[in-house]
PDB file of C-alpha atoms in Angstrom:
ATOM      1  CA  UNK A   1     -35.419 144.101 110.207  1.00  0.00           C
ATOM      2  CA  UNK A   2     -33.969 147.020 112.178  1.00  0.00           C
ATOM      3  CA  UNK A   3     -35.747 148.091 115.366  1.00  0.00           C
ATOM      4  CA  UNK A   4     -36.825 151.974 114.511  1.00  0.00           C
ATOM      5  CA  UNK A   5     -35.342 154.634 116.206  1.00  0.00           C
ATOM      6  CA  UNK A   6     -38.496 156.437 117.842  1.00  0.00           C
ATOM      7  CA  UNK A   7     -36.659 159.293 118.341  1.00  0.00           C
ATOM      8  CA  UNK A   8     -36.547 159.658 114.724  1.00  0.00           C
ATOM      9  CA  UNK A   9     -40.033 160.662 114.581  1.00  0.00           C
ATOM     10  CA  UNK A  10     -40.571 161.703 117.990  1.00  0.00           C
ATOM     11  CA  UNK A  11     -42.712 165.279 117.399  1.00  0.00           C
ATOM     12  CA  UNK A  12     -44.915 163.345 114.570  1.00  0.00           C
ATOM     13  CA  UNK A  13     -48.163 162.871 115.867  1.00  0.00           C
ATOM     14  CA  UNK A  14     -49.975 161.265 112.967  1.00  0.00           C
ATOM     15  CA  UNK A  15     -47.986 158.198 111.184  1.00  0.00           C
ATOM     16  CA  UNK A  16     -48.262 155.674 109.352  1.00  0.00           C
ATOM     17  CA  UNK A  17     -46.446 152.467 108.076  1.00  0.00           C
ATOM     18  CA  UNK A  18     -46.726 151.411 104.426  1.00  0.00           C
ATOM     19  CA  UNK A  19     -44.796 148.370 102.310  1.00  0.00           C
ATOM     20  CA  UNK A  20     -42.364 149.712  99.851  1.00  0.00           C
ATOM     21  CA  UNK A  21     -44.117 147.459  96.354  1.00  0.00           C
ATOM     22  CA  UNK A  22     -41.885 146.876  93.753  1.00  0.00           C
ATOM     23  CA  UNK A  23     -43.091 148.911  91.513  1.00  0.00           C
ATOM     24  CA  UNK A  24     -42.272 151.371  93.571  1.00  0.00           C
ATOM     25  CA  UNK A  25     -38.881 151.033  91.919  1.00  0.00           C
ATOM     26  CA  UNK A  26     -37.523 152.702  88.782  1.00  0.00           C
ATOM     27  CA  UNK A  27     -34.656 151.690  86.752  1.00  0.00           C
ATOM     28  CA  UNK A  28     -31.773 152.755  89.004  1.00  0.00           C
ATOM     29  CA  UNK A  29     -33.454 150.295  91.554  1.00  0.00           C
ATOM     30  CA  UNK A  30     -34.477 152.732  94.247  1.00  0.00           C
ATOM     31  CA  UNK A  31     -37.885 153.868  95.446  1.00  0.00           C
ATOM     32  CA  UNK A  32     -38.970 156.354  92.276  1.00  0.00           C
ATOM     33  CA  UNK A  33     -39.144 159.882  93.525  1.00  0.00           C
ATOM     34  CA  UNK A  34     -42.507 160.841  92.311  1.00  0.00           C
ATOM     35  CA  UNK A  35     -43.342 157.587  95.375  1.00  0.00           C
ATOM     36  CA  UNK A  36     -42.372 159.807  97.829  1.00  0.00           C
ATOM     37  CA  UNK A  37     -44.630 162.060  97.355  1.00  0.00           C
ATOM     38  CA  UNK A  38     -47.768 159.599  97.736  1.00  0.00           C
ATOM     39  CA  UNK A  39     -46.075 158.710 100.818  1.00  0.00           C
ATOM     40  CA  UNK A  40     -46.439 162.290 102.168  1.00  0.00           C
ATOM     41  CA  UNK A  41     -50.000 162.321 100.502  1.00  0.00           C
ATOM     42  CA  UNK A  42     -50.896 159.241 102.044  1.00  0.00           C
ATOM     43  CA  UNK A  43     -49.845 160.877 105.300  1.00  0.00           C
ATOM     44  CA  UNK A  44     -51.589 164.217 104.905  1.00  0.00           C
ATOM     45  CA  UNK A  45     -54.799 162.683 104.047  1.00  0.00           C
ATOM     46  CA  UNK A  46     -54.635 160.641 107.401  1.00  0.00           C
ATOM     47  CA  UNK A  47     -54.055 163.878 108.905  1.00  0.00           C
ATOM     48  CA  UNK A  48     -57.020 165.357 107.680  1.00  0.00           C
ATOM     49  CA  UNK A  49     -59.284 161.940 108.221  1.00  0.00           C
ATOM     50  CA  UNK A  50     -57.374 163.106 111.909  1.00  0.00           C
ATOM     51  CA  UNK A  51     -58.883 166.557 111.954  1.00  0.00           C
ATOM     52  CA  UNK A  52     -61.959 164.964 110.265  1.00  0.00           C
ATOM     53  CA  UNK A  53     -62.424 167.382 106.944  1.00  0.00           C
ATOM     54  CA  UNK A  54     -62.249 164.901 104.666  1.00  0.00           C
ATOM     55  CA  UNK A  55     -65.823 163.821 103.657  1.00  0.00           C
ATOM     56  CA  UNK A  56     -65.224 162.970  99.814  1.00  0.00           C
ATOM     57  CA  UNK A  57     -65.892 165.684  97.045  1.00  0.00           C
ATOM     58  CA  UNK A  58     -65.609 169.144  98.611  1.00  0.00           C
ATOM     59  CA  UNK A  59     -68.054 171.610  97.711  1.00  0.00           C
ATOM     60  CA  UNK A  60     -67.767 174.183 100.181  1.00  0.00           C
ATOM     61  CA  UNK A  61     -64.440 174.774 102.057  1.00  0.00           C
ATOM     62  CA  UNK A  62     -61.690 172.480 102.372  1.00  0.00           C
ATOM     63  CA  UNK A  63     -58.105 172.245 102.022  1.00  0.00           C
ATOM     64  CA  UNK A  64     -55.591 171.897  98.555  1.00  0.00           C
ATOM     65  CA  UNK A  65     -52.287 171.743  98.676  1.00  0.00           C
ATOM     66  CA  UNK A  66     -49.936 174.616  97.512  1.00  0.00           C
ATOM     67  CA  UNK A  67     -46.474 173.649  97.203  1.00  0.00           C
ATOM     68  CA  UNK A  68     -44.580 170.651  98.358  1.00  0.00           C
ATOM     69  CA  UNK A  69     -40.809 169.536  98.796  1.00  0.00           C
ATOM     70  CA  UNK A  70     -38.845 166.481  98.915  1.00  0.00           C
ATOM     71  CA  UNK A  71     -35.306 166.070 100.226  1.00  0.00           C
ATOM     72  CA  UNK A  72     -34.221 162.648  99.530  1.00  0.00           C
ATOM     73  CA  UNK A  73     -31.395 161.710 102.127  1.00  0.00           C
ATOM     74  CA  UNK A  74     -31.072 157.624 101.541  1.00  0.00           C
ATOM     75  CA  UNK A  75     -32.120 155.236  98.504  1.00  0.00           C
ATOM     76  CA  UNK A  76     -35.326 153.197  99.316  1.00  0.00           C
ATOM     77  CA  UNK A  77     -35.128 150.002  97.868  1.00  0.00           C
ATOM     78  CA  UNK A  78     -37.702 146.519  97.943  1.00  0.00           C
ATOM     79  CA  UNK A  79     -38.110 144.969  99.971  1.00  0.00           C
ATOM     80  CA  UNK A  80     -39.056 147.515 102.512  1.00  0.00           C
ATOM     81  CA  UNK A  81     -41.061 149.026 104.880  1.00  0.00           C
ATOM     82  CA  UNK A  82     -41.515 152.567 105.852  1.00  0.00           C
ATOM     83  CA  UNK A  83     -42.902 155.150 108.153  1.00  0.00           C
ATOM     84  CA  UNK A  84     -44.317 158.263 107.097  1.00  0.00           C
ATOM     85  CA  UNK A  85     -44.656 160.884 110.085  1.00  0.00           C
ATOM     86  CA  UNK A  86     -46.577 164.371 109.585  1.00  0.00           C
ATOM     87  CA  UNK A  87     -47.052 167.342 111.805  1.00  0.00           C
ATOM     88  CA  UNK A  88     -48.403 171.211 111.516  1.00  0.00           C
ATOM     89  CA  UNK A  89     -45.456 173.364 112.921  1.00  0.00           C
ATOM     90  CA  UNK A  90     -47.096 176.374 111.790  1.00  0.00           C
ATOM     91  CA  UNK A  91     -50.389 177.940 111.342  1.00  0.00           C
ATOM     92  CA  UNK A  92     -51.142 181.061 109.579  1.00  0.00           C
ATOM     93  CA  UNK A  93     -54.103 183.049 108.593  1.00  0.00           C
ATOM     94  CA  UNK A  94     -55.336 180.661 105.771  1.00  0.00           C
ATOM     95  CA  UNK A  95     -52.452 178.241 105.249  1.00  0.00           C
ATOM     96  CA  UNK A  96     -50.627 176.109 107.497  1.00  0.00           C
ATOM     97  CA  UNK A  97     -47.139 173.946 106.527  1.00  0.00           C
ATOM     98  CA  UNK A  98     -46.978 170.258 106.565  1.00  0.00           C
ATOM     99  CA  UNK A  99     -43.711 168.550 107.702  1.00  0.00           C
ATOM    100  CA  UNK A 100     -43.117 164.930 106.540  1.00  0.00           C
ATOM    101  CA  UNK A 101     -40.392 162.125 107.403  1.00  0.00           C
ATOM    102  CA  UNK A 102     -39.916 158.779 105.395  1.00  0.00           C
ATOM    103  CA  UNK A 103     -38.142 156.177 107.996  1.00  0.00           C
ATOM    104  CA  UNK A 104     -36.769 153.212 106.555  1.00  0.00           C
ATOM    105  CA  UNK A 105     -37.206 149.971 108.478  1.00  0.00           C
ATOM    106  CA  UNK A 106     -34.381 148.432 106.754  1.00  0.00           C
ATOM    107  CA  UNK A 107     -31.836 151.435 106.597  1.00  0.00           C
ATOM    108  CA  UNK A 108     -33.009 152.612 109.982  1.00  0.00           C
ATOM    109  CA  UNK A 109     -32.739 155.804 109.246  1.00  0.00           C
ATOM    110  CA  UNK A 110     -34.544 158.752 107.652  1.00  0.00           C
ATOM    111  CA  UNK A 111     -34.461 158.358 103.950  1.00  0.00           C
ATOM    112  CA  UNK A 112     -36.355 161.650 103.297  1.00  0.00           C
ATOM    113  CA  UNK A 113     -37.942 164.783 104.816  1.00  0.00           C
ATOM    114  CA  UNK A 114     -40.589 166.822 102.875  1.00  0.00           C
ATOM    115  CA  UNK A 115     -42.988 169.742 103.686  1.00  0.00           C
ATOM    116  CA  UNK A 116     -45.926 171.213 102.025  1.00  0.00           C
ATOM    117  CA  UNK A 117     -48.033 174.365 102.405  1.00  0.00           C
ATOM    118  CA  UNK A 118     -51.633 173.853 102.512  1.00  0.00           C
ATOM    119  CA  UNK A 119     -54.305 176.870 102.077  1.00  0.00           C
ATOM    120  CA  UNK A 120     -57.743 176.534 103.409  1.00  0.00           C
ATOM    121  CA  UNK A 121     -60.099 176.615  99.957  1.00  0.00           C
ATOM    122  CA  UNK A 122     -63.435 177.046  99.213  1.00  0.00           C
ATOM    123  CA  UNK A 123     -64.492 175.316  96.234  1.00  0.00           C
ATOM    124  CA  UNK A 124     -67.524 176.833  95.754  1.00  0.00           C
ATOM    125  CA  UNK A 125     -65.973 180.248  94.914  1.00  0.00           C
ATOM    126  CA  UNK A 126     -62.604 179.084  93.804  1.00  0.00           C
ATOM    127  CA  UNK A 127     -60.572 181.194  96.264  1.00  0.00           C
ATOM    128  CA  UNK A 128     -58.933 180.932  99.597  1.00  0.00           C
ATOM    129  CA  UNK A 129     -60.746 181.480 102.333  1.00  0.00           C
ATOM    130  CA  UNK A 130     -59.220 182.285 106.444  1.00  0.00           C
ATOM    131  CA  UNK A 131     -58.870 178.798 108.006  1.00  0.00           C
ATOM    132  CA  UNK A 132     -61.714 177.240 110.222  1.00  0.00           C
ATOM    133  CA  UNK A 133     -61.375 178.117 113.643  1.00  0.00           C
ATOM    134  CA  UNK A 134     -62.485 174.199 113.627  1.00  0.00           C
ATOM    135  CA  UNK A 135     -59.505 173.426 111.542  1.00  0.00           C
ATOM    136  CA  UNK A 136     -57.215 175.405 114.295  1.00  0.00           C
ATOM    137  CA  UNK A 137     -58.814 173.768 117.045  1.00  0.00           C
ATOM    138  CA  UNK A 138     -58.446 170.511 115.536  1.00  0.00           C
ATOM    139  CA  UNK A 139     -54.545 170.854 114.824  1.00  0.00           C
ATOM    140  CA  UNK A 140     -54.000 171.800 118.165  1.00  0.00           C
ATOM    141  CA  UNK A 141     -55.267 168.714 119.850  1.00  0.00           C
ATOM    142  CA  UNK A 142     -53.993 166.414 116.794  1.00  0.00           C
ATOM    143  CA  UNK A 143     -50.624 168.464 118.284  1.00  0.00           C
ATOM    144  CA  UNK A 144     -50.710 168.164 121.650  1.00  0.00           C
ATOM    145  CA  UNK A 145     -52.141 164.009 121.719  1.00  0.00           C
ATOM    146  CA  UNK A 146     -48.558 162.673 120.022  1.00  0.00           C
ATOM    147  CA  UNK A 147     -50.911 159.827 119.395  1.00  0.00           C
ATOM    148  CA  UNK A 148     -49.676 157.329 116.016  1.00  0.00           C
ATOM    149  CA  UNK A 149     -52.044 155.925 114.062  1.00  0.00           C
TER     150      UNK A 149
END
């Protein structure tokens, strides 16, 4: 198994590493692409456990995801193991954008880099809401720690 590159997600302060299954695989024998994007869900949800606003069913404000991208740069195949990085480069008003990165253990490289918007929601009313000023506070210290886990 190649040694990772930490450079490679260097900026990333919430990751995590997850075994590629095989059937993760479709019938061109690569990672499916729809996989990827658990991958980056399986990351943003560790970022909120980070920021600690996820507390099961939401009933009053929390977040839901607006739009989301893949761009797939290397096939991921079983056996495998990857390393899904997020990180908040930008916070607005009541949204702020997810960046995701996919390393490959066995490649040892980047096999894909994805972002999503998310929008601070309250459930209750069904309509956006300005984000917590706990939910600022939060991403700023998730941020600044460059702490993996």
């Amino acid at each position: 198994m190649a040694e990772r590159d930490t450079a490679a997600l260097e900026g990333f302060p919430v990751q995590l590493t997850l075994p590629v299954r095989w059937g993760d695989m479709d019938a061109f024998a690569h990672v499916n692409n729809t996989v990827y994007f658990q991958y980056f869900e399986s990351a943003r949800i560790a970022y909120f456990e980070r920021m600690g606003i996820i507390e099961g069913t939401p009933s009053g404000a929390g977040p839901i995801l607006a739009s989301t991208q893949c761009r797939f740069r290397a096939p991921v195949t079983y056996p495998d193991t990857v390393t899904v990085g997020a990180r908040i480069p930008e916070v607005g008003d009541d949204r702020f954008r997810m960046e995701y990165a996919v390393w490959s253990e066995r490649l040892a490289t980047v096999a894909a880099k994805g972002e999503g918007v998310v929008v601070s929601f309250d459930y209750a009313s069904g309509s956006k809401i300005p984000l917590p000023e706990a939910w600022r506070a939060a991403i700023a210290e998730i941020e600044s720690s460059q702490l993996t886990g």
